[in-house]
Short mmCIF file of C-alpha atoms and ligand atoms in Angstrom, two decimals:
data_model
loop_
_atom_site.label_atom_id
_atom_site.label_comp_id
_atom_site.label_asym_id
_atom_site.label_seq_id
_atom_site.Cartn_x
_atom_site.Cartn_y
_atom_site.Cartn_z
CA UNK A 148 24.73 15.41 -19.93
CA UNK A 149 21.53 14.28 -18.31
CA UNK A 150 18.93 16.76 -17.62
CA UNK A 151 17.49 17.25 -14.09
CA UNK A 152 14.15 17.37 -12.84
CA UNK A 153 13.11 20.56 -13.23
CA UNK A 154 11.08 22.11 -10.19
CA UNK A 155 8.03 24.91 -9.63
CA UNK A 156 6.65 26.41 -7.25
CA UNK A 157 3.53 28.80 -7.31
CA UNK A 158 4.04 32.39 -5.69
CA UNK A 159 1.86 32.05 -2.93
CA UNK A 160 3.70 28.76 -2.58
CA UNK A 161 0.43 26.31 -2.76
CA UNK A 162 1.23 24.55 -5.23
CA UNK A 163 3.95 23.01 -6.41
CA UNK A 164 5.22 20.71 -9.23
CA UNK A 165 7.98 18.94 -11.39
CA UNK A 166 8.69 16.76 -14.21
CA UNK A 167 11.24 14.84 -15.70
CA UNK A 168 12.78 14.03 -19.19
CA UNK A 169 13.63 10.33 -17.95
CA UNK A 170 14.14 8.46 -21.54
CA UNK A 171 18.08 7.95 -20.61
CA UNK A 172 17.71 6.48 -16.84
CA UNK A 173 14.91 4.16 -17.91
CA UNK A 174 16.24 3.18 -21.33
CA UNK A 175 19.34 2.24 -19.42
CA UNK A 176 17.43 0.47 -17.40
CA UNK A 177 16.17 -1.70 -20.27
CA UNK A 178 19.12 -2.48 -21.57
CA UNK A 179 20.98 -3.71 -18.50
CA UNK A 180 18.52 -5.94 -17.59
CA UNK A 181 17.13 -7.13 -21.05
CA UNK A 182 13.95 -6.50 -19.85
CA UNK A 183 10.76 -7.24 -22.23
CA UNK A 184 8.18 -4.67 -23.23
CA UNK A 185 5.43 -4.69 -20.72
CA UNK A 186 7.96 -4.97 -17.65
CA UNK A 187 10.25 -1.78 -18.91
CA UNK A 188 6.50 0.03 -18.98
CA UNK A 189 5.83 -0.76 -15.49
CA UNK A 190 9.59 -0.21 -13.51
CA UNK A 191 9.65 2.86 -16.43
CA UNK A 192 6.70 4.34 -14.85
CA UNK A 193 7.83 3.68 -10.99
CA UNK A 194 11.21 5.16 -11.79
CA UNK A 195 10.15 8.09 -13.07
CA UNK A 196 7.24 8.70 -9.86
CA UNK A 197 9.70 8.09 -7.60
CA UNK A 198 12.28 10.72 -9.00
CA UNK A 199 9.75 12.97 -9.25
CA UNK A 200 8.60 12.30 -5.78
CA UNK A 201 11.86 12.79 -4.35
CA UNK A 202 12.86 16.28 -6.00
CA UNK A 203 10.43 17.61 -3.77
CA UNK A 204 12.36 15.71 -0.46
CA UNK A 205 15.55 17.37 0.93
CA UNK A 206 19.07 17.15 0.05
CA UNK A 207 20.43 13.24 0.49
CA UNK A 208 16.85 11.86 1.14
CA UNK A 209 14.96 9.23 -1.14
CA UNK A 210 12.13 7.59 -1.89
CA UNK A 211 11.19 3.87 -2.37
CA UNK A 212 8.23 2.23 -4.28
CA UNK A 213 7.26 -1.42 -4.46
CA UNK A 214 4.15 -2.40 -5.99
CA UNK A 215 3.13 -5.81 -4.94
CA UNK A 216 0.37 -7.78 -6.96
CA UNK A 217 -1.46 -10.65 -7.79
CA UNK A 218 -0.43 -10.29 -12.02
CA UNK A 219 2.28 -11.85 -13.56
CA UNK A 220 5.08 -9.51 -12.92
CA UNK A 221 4.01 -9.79 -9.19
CA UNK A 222 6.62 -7.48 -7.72
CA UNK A 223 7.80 -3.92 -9.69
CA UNK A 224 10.82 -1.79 -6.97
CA UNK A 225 12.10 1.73 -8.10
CA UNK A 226 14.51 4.00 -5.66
CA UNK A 227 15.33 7.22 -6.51
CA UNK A 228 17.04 10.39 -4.32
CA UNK A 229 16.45 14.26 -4.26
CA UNK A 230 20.33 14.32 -6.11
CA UNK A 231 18.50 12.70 -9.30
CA UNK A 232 20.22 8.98 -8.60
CA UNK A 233 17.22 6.36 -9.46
CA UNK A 234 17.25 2.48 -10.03
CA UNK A 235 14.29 -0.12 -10.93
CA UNK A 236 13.88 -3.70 -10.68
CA UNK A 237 10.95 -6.15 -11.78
CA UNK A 238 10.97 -10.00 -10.41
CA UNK A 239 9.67 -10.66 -14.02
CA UNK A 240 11.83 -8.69 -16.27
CA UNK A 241 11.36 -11.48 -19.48
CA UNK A 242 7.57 -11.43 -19.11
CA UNK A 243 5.36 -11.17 -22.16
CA UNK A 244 1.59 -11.19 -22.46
CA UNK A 245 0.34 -13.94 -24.43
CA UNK A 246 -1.50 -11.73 -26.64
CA UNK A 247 0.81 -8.79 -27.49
CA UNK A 248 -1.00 -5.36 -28.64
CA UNK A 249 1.06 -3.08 -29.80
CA UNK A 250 -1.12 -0.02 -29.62
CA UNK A 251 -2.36 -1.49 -25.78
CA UNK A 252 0.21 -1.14 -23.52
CA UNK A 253 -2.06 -1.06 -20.45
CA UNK A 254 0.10 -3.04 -17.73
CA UNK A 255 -2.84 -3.11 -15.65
CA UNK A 256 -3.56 -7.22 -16.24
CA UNK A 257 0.16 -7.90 -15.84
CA UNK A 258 0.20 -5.95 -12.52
CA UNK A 259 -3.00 -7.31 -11.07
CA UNK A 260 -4.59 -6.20 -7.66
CA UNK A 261 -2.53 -6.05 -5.02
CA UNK A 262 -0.96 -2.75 -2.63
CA UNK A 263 1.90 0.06 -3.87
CA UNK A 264 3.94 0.90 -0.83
CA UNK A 265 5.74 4.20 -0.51
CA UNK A 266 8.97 5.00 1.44
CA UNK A 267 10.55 8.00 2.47
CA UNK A 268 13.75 7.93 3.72
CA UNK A 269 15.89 10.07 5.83
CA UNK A 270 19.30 10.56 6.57
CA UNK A 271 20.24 9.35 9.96
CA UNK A 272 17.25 7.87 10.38
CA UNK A 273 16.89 3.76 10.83
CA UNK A 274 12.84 3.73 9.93
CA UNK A 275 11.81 5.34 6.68
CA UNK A 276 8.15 6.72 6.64
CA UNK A 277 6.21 4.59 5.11
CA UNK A 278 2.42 4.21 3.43
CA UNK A 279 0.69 1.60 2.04
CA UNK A 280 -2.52 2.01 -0.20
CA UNK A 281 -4.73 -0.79 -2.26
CA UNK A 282 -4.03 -0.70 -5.80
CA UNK A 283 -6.50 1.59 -7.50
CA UNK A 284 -5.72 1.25 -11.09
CA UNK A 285 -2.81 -0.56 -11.38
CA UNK A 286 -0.95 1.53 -13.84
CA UNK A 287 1.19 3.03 -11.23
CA UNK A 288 0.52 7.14 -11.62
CA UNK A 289 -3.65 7.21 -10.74
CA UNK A 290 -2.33 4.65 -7.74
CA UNK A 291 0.75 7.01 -6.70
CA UNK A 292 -1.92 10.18 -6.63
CA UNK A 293 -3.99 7.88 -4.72
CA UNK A 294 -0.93 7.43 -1.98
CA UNK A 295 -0.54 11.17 -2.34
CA UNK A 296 -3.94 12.13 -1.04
CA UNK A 297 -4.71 9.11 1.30
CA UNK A 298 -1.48 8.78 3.36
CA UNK A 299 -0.22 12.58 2.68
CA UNK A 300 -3.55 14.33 2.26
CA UNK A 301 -2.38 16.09 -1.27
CA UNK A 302 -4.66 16.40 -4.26
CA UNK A 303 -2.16 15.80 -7.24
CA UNK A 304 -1.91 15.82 -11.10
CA UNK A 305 0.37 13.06 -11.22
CA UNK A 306 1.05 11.75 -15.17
CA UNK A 307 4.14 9.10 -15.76
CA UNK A 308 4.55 7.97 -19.20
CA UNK A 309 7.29 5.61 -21.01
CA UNK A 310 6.95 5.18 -25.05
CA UNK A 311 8.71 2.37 -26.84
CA UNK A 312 9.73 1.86 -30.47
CA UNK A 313 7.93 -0.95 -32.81
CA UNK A 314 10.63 -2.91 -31.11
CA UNK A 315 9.93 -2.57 -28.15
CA UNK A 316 12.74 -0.25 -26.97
CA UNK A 317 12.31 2.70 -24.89
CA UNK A 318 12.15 5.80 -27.41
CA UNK A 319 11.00 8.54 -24.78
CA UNK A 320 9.79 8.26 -20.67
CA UNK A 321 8.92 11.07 -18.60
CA UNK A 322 6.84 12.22 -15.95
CA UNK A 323 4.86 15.45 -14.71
CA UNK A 324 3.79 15.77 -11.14
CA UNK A 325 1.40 18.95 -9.66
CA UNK A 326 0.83 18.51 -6.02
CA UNK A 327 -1.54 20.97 -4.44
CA UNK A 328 -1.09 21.98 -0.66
CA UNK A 329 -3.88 22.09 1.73
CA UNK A 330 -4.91 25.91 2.70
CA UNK A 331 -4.77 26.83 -1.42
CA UNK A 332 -7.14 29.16 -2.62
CA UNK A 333 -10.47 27.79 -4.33
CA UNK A 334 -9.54 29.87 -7.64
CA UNK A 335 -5.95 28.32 -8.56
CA UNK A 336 -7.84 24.59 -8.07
CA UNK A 337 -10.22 25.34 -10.37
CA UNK A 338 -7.63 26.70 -12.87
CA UNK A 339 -5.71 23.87 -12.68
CA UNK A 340 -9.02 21.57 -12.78
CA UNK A 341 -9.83 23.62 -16.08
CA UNK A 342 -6.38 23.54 -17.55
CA UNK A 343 -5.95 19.45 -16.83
CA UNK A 344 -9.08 18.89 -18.80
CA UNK A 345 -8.42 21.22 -21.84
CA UNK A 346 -5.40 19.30 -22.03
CA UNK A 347 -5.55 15.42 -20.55
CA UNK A 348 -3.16 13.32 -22.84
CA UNK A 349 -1.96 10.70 -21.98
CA UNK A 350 1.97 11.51 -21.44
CA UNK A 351 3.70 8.51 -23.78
CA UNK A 352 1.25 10.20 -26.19
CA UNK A 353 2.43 13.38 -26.01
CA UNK A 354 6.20 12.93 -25.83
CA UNK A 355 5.92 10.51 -29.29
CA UNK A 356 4.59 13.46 -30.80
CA UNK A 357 7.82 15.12 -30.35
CA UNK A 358 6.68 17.36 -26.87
CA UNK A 359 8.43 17.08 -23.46
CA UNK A 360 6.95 16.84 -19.58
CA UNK A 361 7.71 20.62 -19.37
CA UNK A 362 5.61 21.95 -22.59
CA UNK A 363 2.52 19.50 -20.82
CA UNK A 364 2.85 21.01 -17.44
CA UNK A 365 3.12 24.63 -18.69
CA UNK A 366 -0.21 23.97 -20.33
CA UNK A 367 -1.17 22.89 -16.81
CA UNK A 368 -0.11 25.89 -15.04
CA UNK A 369 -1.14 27.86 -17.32
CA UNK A 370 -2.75 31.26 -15.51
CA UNK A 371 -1.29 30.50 -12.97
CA UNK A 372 2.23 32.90 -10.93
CA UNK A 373 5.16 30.34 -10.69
CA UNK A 374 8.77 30.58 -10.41
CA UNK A 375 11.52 28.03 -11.36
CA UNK A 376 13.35 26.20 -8.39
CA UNK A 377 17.30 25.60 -8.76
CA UNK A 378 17.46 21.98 -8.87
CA UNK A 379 20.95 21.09 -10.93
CA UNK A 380 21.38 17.46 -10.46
CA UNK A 381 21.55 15.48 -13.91
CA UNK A 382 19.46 12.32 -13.13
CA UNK A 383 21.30 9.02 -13.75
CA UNK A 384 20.54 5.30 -12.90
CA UNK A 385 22.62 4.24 -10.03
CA UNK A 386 22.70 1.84 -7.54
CA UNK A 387 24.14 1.48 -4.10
CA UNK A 388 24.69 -2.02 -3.74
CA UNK A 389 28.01 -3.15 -1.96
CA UNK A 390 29.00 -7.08 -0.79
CA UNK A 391 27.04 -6.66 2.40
CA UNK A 392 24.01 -6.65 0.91
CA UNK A 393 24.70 -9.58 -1.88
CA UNK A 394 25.87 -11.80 0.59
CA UNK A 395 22.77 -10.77 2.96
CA UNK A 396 21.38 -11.70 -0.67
CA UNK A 397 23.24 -15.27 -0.48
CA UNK A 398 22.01 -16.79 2.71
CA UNK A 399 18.65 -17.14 0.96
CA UNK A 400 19.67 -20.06 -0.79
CA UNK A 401 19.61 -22.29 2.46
CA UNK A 402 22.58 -24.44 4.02
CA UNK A 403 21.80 -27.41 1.17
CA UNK A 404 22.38 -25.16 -1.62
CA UNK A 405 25.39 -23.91 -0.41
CA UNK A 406 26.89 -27.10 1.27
CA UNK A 407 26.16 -27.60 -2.83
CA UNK A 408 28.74 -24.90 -3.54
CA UNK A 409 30.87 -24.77 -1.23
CA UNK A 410 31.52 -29.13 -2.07
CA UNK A 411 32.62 -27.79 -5.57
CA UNK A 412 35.35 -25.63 -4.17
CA UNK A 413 34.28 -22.76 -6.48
CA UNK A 414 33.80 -18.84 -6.17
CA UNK A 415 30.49 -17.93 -5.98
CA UNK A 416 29.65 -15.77 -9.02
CA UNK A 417 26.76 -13.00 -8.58
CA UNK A 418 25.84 -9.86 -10.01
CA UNK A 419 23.57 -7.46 -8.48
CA UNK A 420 19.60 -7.86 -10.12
CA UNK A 421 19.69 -4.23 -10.45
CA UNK A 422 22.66 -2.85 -11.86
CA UNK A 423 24.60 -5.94 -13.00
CA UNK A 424 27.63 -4.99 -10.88
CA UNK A 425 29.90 -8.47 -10.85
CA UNK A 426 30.67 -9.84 -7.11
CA UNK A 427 33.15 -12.83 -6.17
CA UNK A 428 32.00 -14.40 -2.99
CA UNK A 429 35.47 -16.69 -1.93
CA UNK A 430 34.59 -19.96 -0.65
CA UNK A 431 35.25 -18.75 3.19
CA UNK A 432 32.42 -16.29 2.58
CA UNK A 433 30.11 -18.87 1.52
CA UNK A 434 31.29 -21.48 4.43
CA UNK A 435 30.77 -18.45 6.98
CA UNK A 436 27.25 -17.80 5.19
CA UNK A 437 26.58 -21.06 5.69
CA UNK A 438 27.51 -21.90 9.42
CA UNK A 439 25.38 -19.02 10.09
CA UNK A 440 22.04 -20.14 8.51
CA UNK A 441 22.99 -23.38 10.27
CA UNK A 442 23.53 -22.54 13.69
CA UNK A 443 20.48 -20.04 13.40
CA UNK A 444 18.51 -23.28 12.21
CA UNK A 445 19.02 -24.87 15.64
CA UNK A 446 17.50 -22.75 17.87
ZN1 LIG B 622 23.60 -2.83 -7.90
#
């Protein structure tokens, strides 16, 4: 079975934290979109921030992040919820650097400068909240502990990390986040200040040596009172796409392309970018699709 996310809380309750063994969700993720080094890094990363962003939300809530830039992989999308479901998408899952290091995998140049956008949504709620911030590093956790302060006004250890194999493969990816509340006393910050820079490693570093998350962030809280939170929900990559959205996904095309299709007398063929779920859209689907975008075109 999958583990969960596992979940802290201090005893005064100002600070709390999390992390996440995430090497089957993201691997998983690799694999069902054959997606190239660099790319798997970057969604790897998002995945795992935005499960552990969401194990601190409520029962049936979520959390999006998009990171938008000017690099070649110009758009990077992970969802996850509080019950440990997560997905990830890239709009350039075969990109490669022209000169590949193996021991560099900064995805800073293939992300670029640009904004990361964080959602939160509800239940029964049509808006999620939302918050944008300006890159500040561009390798996804330093700019997610930048949302965390600027939009939410928390001061964060926030480390994501995603190790592949000499073949590029996802061996290990996990996360740790510490997220301190405003009001906390001036002595736990500066234990935790202490303990982060005793112990800084970077997080792909440490799980290739054969540690998890949870040894890392017990070094972090070290000193400090905490108690385990019951949080059993395995984590797993899922995605809630249905036919509503793909054909919502359709009508991009434009009434040429699918005059195109619909002249052949064919299904329509499509599988969801983000889970590879097969859909059949029947030719009436497509004309209906298609009388729509045209009518709308008139006005
Ligand atoms: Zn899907």
């Amino acid at each position: 079975m999958n583990p969960s996310v596992r979940r802290f809380v201090s005893n005064d309750f100002t600070v709390r934290a999390s992390c996440v063994d995430a090497t089957s969700v993201v691997l998983h993720m690799q694999n069902l979109q054959s997606m190239q080094p660099i790319p798997t890094i970057a969604v790897g990363r998002s995945m795992v921030g935005a499960l552990l962003m969401a194990s601190h939300l409520k029962d049936g809530q979520e959390v999006g992040i998009l990171v938008k830039g000017n690099g070649p992989i110009m758009t990077v999308f992970a969802q996850a919820n509080y019950n440990g479901g997560v997905r990830g998408y890239t709009s350039a899952p075969q990109y490669e650097p022209f000169e590949y290091e193996q021991n560099n995998l900064s995805i800073k140049e293939a992300i670029g400068n640009g904004f990361i956008t964080v959602a939160r949504h509800q239940p029964f709620q049509a808006q999620p909240y939302q918050g944008t911030v300006e890159l500040v590093s561009g390798e996804i956790g330093d700019d997610l502990a930048y949302y965390l302060q600027q939009s939410q006004q928390i001061r964060s250890i926030l480390s994501l990390g995603v190790y592949l194999d000499a073949f590029g493969k996802v061996r290990a990816a996990g996360g740790i986040l510490i997220e301190v509340m405003p009001g906390v006393e001036d002595e736990i910050v500066k234990k935790l200040e202490d303990n982060f820079s005793k112990n800084k490693k970077d997080l792909s570093q440490v799980i290739k040596e054969g540690l998890t998350p949870e040894d890392l962030l017990k070094k972090y809280m070290e000193g400090l009172n905490y108690t385990d939170i019951p949080h059993q929900f395995p984590i797993s990559y899922s995605c809630p796409c249905d036919k509503a959205r793909v054909l919502n996904a359709v009508s991009i095309l434009g009434v040429d392309e699918l005059d195109d299709m619909i002249s052949k007398n064919e299904k329509a063929k499509v599988q969801c970018q983000m889970c590879g779920q097969p859909y059949e859209i029947e030719i009436q689907e497509l004309t209906e699709i298609r009388n729509k975008l045209f009518k709308n075109s008139l006005h």
